[in-house]
Coordinates of C-alpha atoms in Angstrom, one line a residue:
M1 CA 111.2 12.6 178.6
K2 CA 113.5 10.3 176.6
F3 CA 111.8 7.9 174.2
T4 CA 112.7 5.4 171.5
K5 CA 110.8 5.0 168.2
M6 CA 110.6 1.4 167.1
H7 CA 108.5 -0.7 164.7
G8 CA 107.7 -4.3 163.9
C9 CA 106.7 -4.6 160.2
G10 CA 105.7 -1.0 160.2
N11 CA 103.5 -1.3 163.4
D12 CA 105.2 1.6 165.1
Y13 CA 105.2 2.7 168.8
V14 CA 106.9 5.2 171.0
Y15 CA 108.8 3.2 173.7
V16 CA 109.5 4.7 177.1
N17 CA 111.8 3.1 179.7
L18 CA 110.1 3.3 183.1
F19 CA 113.3 2.3 184.8
E20 CA 114.4 5.9 183.9
E21 CA 111.3 7.9 183.1
K22 CA 108.0 8.6 184.9
I23 CA 104.6 9.1 183.3
D24 CA 101.7 10.4 185.3
D25 CA 98.9 9.9 182.8
F26 CA 99.5 7.1 180.3
A27 CA 96.4 7.6 178.2
K28 CA 97.0 11.4 177.8
M29 CA 100.7 10.7 177.0
S30 CA 99.8 8.1 174.4
I31 CA 97.4 10.5 172.6
K32 CA 100.1 13.2 172.6
V33 CA 103.0 11.2 171.3
S34 CA 101.0 9.2 168.8
D35 CA 99.8 12.3 166.9
R36 CA 101.6 12.2 163.5
H37 CA 101.3 16.0 163.0
F38 CA 101.7 17.5 166.5
G39 CA 103.5 14.7 168.3
I40 CA 106.1 12.1 167.5
G41 CA 103.8 9.9 165.4
S42 CA 103.0 6.3 166.2
D43 CA 100.3 3.7 166.6
G44 CA 100.5 4.2 170.3
L45 CA 102.7 4.2 173.4
I46 CA 104.5 1.1 174.9
T47 CA 106.1 1.3 178.3
I48 CA 108.9 -1.0 179.6
G49 CA 109.2 -1.4 183.3
P50 CA 109.9 -3.8 186.2
S51 CA 107.7 -6.9 186.8
D52 CA 107.0 -8.9 189.9
C53 CA 106.6 -12.1 187.9
A54 CA 108.8 -11.8 184.8
D55 CA 112.0 -10.1 183.6
F56 CA 110.1 -7.0 182.3
R57 CA 106.5 -5.7 182.1
M58 CA 105.1 -4.0 179.0
R59 CA 102.0 -1.9 178.8
I60 CA 100.4 -0.9 175.5
F61 CA 98.3 2.2 174.9
N62 CA 96.6 2.8 171.6
A63 CA 96.7 6.1 169.7
D64 CA 93.3 7.0 171.3
G65 CA 94.6 6.4 174.8
S66 CA 92.8 3.1 175.4
E67 CA 94.9 0.3 176.9
A68 CA 95.4 -2.9 174.9
E69 CA 96.1 -6.3 176.5
M70 CA 98.8 -7.4 174.1
C71 CA 100.8 -6.4 171.0
G72 CA 102.8 -9.0 169.1
N73 CA 104.9 -6.5 167.1
G74 CA 105.3 -4.5 170.2
V75 CA 106.6 -7.3 172.4
R76 CA 109.2 -8.2 169.8
C77 CA 110.5 -4.6 169.9
V78 CA 110.5 -4.8 173.7
G79 CA 112.8 -7.8 173.4
K80 CA 115.1 -5.9 171.1
Y81 CA 115.0 -2.8 173.4
V82 CA 116.0 -4.6 176.6
Y83 CA 118.9 -6.4 174.9
D84 CA 120.2 -3.7 172.7
H85 CA 120.0 -1.1 175.5
K86 CA 121.7 -3.5 177.9
L87 CA 118.9 -3.9 180.4
T88 CA 119.6 -7.7 180.1
D89 CA 122.3 -9.9 178.6
K90 CA 120.0 -12.9 178.2
E91 CA 118.9 -14.1 174.8
E92 CA 115.7 -15.5 176.2
V93 CA 113.4 -13.2 178.3
D94 CA 109.9 -13.3 179.8
V95 CA 107.7 -10.3 179.4
E96 CA 104.6 -9.6 181.5
T97 CA 101.7 -8.3 179.4
G98 CA 98.0 -7.8 180.0
A99 CA 97.5 -11.2 178.3
G100 CA 99.9 -13.1 180.5
I101 CA 103.7 -13.7 180.4
K102 CA 105.2 -14.1 176.9
H103 CA 108.5 -16.0 176.4
L104 CA 110.8 -14.4 173.8
V105 CA 113.8 -16.0 172.0
L106 CA 116.1 -13.2 170.7
N107 CA 118.0 -13.9 167.5
V108 CA 121.2 -11.8 167.9
K109 CA 123.6 -10.8 165.2
D110 CA 126.7 -8.6 165.8
G111 CA 125.5 -7.7 169.2
K112 CA 122.0 -6.5 168.1
V113 CA 118.7 -8.3 168.0
E114 CA 117.5 -8.8 164.4
T115 CA 114.4 -11.0 164.8
V116 CA 112.4 -12.3 167.8
R117 CA 110.5 -15.6 168.2
V118 CA 107.6 -15.1 170.6
D119 CA 105.5 -17.8 172.3
M120 CA 102.2 -16.1 171.9
G121 CA 100.4 -18.7 174.1
E122 CA 97.2 -20.5 173.5
P123 CA 94.5 -19.2 171.2
I124 CA 91.0 -18.7 172.7
F125 CA 88.0 -19.8 170.7
S126 CA 85.2 -19.6 173.2
A127 CA 82.8 -16.8 172.2
K128 CA 82.2 -15.6 175.7
D129 CA 85.9 -15.4 176.5
I130 CA 86.9 -13.5 173.3
P131 CA 84.3 -11.9 173.8
V132 CA 81.6 -12.1 171.1
A133 CA 77.9 -11.6 171.9
L134 CA 76.8 -14.8 170.3
D135 CA 75.4 -17.9 172.1
L136 CA 77.9 -20.2 170.5
D137 CA 80.8 -22.3 171.6
K138 CA 83.0 -21.3 168.7
V139 CA 82.5 -18.6 166.0
V140 CA 83.8 -20.2 162.8
D141 CA 82.6 -19.2 159.4
Y142 CA 79.6 -17.6 161.0
P143 CA 77.3 -15.5 158.8
V144 CA 76.6 -12.0 160.2
T145 CA 75.2 -8.8 158.6
I146 CA 77.5 -5.8 159.4
G147 CA 77.1 -2.6 157.5
D148 CA 75.5 -3.1 154.1
R149 CA 76.4 -6.7 153.5
E150 CA 76.7 -10.2 154.9
W151 CA 80.1 -11.6 156.1
K152 CA 81.4 -14.9 157.3
I153 CA 83.4 -14.2 160.5
T154 CA 85.8 -16.4 162.5
C155 CA 86.6 -15.1 165.9
V156 CA 89.8 -15.7 168.0
S157 CA 91.4 -14.2 171.0
M158 CA 95.1 -14.0 171.4
G159 CA 94.7 -12.2 174.7
N160 CA 92.7 -9.5 172.8
P161 CA 89.7 -9.9 170.5
H162 CA 89.9 -10.6 166.8
A163 CA 87.3 -11.1 164.0
V164 CA 88.8 -12.6 160.8
V165 CA 87.1 -12.2 157.5
F166 CA 88.2 -13.8 154.2
V167 CA 88.1 -11.7 151.1
D168 CA 89.1 -12.3 147.4
D169 CA 91.2 -9.1 146.9
V170 CA 92.7 -7.7 150.1
K171 CA 94.8 -5.1 148.3
N172 CA 91.7 -3.2 147.0
F173 CA 89.4 -4.0 149.9
E174 CA 87.6 -0.9 151.4
I175 CA 89.1 -1.2 154.8
E176 CA 88.4 2.4 155.7
K177 CA 84.7 1.8 155.1
Y178 CA 84.2 -1.5 156.9
G179 CA 87.0 -1.5 159.6
P180 CA 85.2 1.0 161.9
I181 CA 81.9 -0.7 161.4
F182 CA 83.3 -4.0 162.6
E183 CA 85.3 -2.4 165.4
N184 CA 82.2 -0.8 167.0
N185 CA 79.6 -3.4 166.2
A186 CA 77.4 -4.5 169.1
L187 CA 78.6 -8.1 168.5
F188 CA 81.9 -7.2 170.2
P189 CA 81.4 -5.9 173.8
K190 CA 85.1 -4.8 174.0
R191 CA 85.3 -3.7 170.4
T192 CA 87.4 -5.8 168.1
N193 CA 90.4 -5.9 165.8
T194 CA 89.5 -7.1 162.4
E195 CA 91.7 -9.0 159.9
F196 CA 90.8 -9.1 156.2
V197 CA 92.6 -12.0 154.7
E198 CA 93.3 -13.3 151.2
I199 CA 94.4 -16.9 150.8
I200 CA 97.3 -17.4 148.4
S201 CA 98.1 -21.0 149.2
D202 CA 98.0 -23.5 152.0
S203 CA 101.1 -21.9 153.5
E204 CA 100.9 -18.3 152.5
V205 CA 98.3 -15.5 153.0
S206 CA 98.0 -11.7 152.7
M207 CA 96.3 -9.7 155.4
R208 CA 95.3 -6.1 156.3
V209 CA 94.2 -5.2 159.8
W210 CA 91.9 -2.6 161.3
E211 CA 93.0 -2.2 165.0
R212 CA 90.6 -1.0 167.6
G213 CA 91.7 2.4 168.8
S214 CA 94.3 2.8 166.1
A215 CA 92.6 2.4 162.7
E216 CA 94.5 0.5 159.9
T217 CA 98.0 -0.3 160.9
F218 CA 100.9 -1.7 158.9
A219 CA 100.9 -4.9 160.9
C220 CA 99.4 -6.6 164.0
G221 CA 101.2 -9.5 165.7
T222 CA 98.2 -10.9 167.7
G223 CA 96.1 -10.3 164.6
T224 CA 98.4 -12.3 162.4
C225 CA 98.3 -15.2 164.9
A226 CA 94.5 -14.9 165.0
C227 CA 94.4 -14.8 161.2
V228 CA 96.4 -18.1 160.9
M229 CA 94.3 -19.8 163.6
A230 CA 91.2 -18.8 161.6
C231 CA 92.8 -20.2 158.4
I232 CA 93.5 -23.5 160.2
L233 CA 89.9 -23.6 161.7
N234 CA 88.5 -23.2 158.2
N235 CA 90.9 -25.7 156.7
Y236 CA 92.5 -23.2 154.4
T237 CA 96.1 -23.6 155.4
K238 CA 98.6 -25.9 157.2
D239 CA 100.0 -25.1 160.6
K240 CA 102.9 -23.0 159.5
V241 CA 102.1 -19.9 157.4
L242 CA 103.9 -17.0 155.9
V243 CA 101.8 -13.9 156.3
H244 CA 102.3 -10.8 154.1
L245 CA 101.3 -7.5 155.8
L246 CA 101.6 -3.9 154.6
G247 CA 104.8 -3.4 156.6
G248 CA 106.5 -6.8 156.0
D249 CA 106.2 -10.5 156.6
L250 CA 105.7 -12.7 159.7
V251 CA 105.9 -16.4 160.1
I252 CA 103.3 -18.0 162.3
E253 CA 103.4 -21.6 163.5
Y254 CA 100.8 -23.5 165.5
D255 CA 102.1 -26.3 167.6
R256 CA 99.2 -28.7 168.1
E257 CA 101.0 -30.7 170.9
S258 CA 101.3 -27.7 173.2
N259 CA 98.4 -25.8 171.7
H260 CA 100.7 -22.7 171.5
V261 CA 101.1 -20.2 168.7
F262 CA 104.6 -19.0 167.8
M263 CA 105.4 -15.8 165.9
T264 CA 108.8 -14.9 164.3
G265 CA 109.5 -11.5 162.8
P266 CA 111.8 -8.5 162.8
A267 CA 112.1 -5.7 165.3
T268 CA 113.6 -2.3 164.2
E269 CA 114.8 0.7 166.2
V270 CA 114.2 3.9 164.2
F271 CA 115.5 6.7 166.4
N272 CA 115.9 7.9 170.0
G273 CA 114.8 11.4 171.1
N274 CA 113.5 13.7 173.8
I275 CA 110.1 15.3 174.0

């Protein structure tokens, strides 16, 4: 099987072109290729194939084989892949995901895509739609006891569930201790991605993310969008925010008129290979 290793801000996946390759068991394949000692090494597997309703369809499988609805860093890399590998010559493409169709604007330099701006769609705040097992309309700055301490959580869905927690020192935060406890807490029927966020200013934050099914990753596109929406809901930032992640920076912009969130960031191809 031919594959391409790509990353967005260090959030790395193995990409397989289903126009050329066939996979019988996606979950099993994702577990195999994701293993950093016995496989290729990645946060998961992303497939690129035909769509009945868009230019392309992407599917995302986490390192544990579970399927995710959406991946912001992954969809940027899909945009780069389809253009750089000449599956399209368009600089605007629509990609079908488990969280709906995403519109991508490709920023091309010298024949290659450098950055991608993604319309990530409308944020979802309704607790039952995220889902969060709380009888609330919105979960904003809500006190909960998880593990050995009380937290204030703000929950957002960007097609997949996110719980955002604000901390004073994100660099030294014990994410390995608390990430799994959040992910598997009964409050989150579909598990959750958790963003631990430090506010720097009203236009700049730092974030670390614990992704369900993949542990801590270097970046999470949907999580970065959820983080900024949580900042806005709590009146911490303006509508355009630079977010520092372990693997790089993303710019997130909330357009109040359309109620859409836009993400701009890099997409990088690392290597091609056979397995």
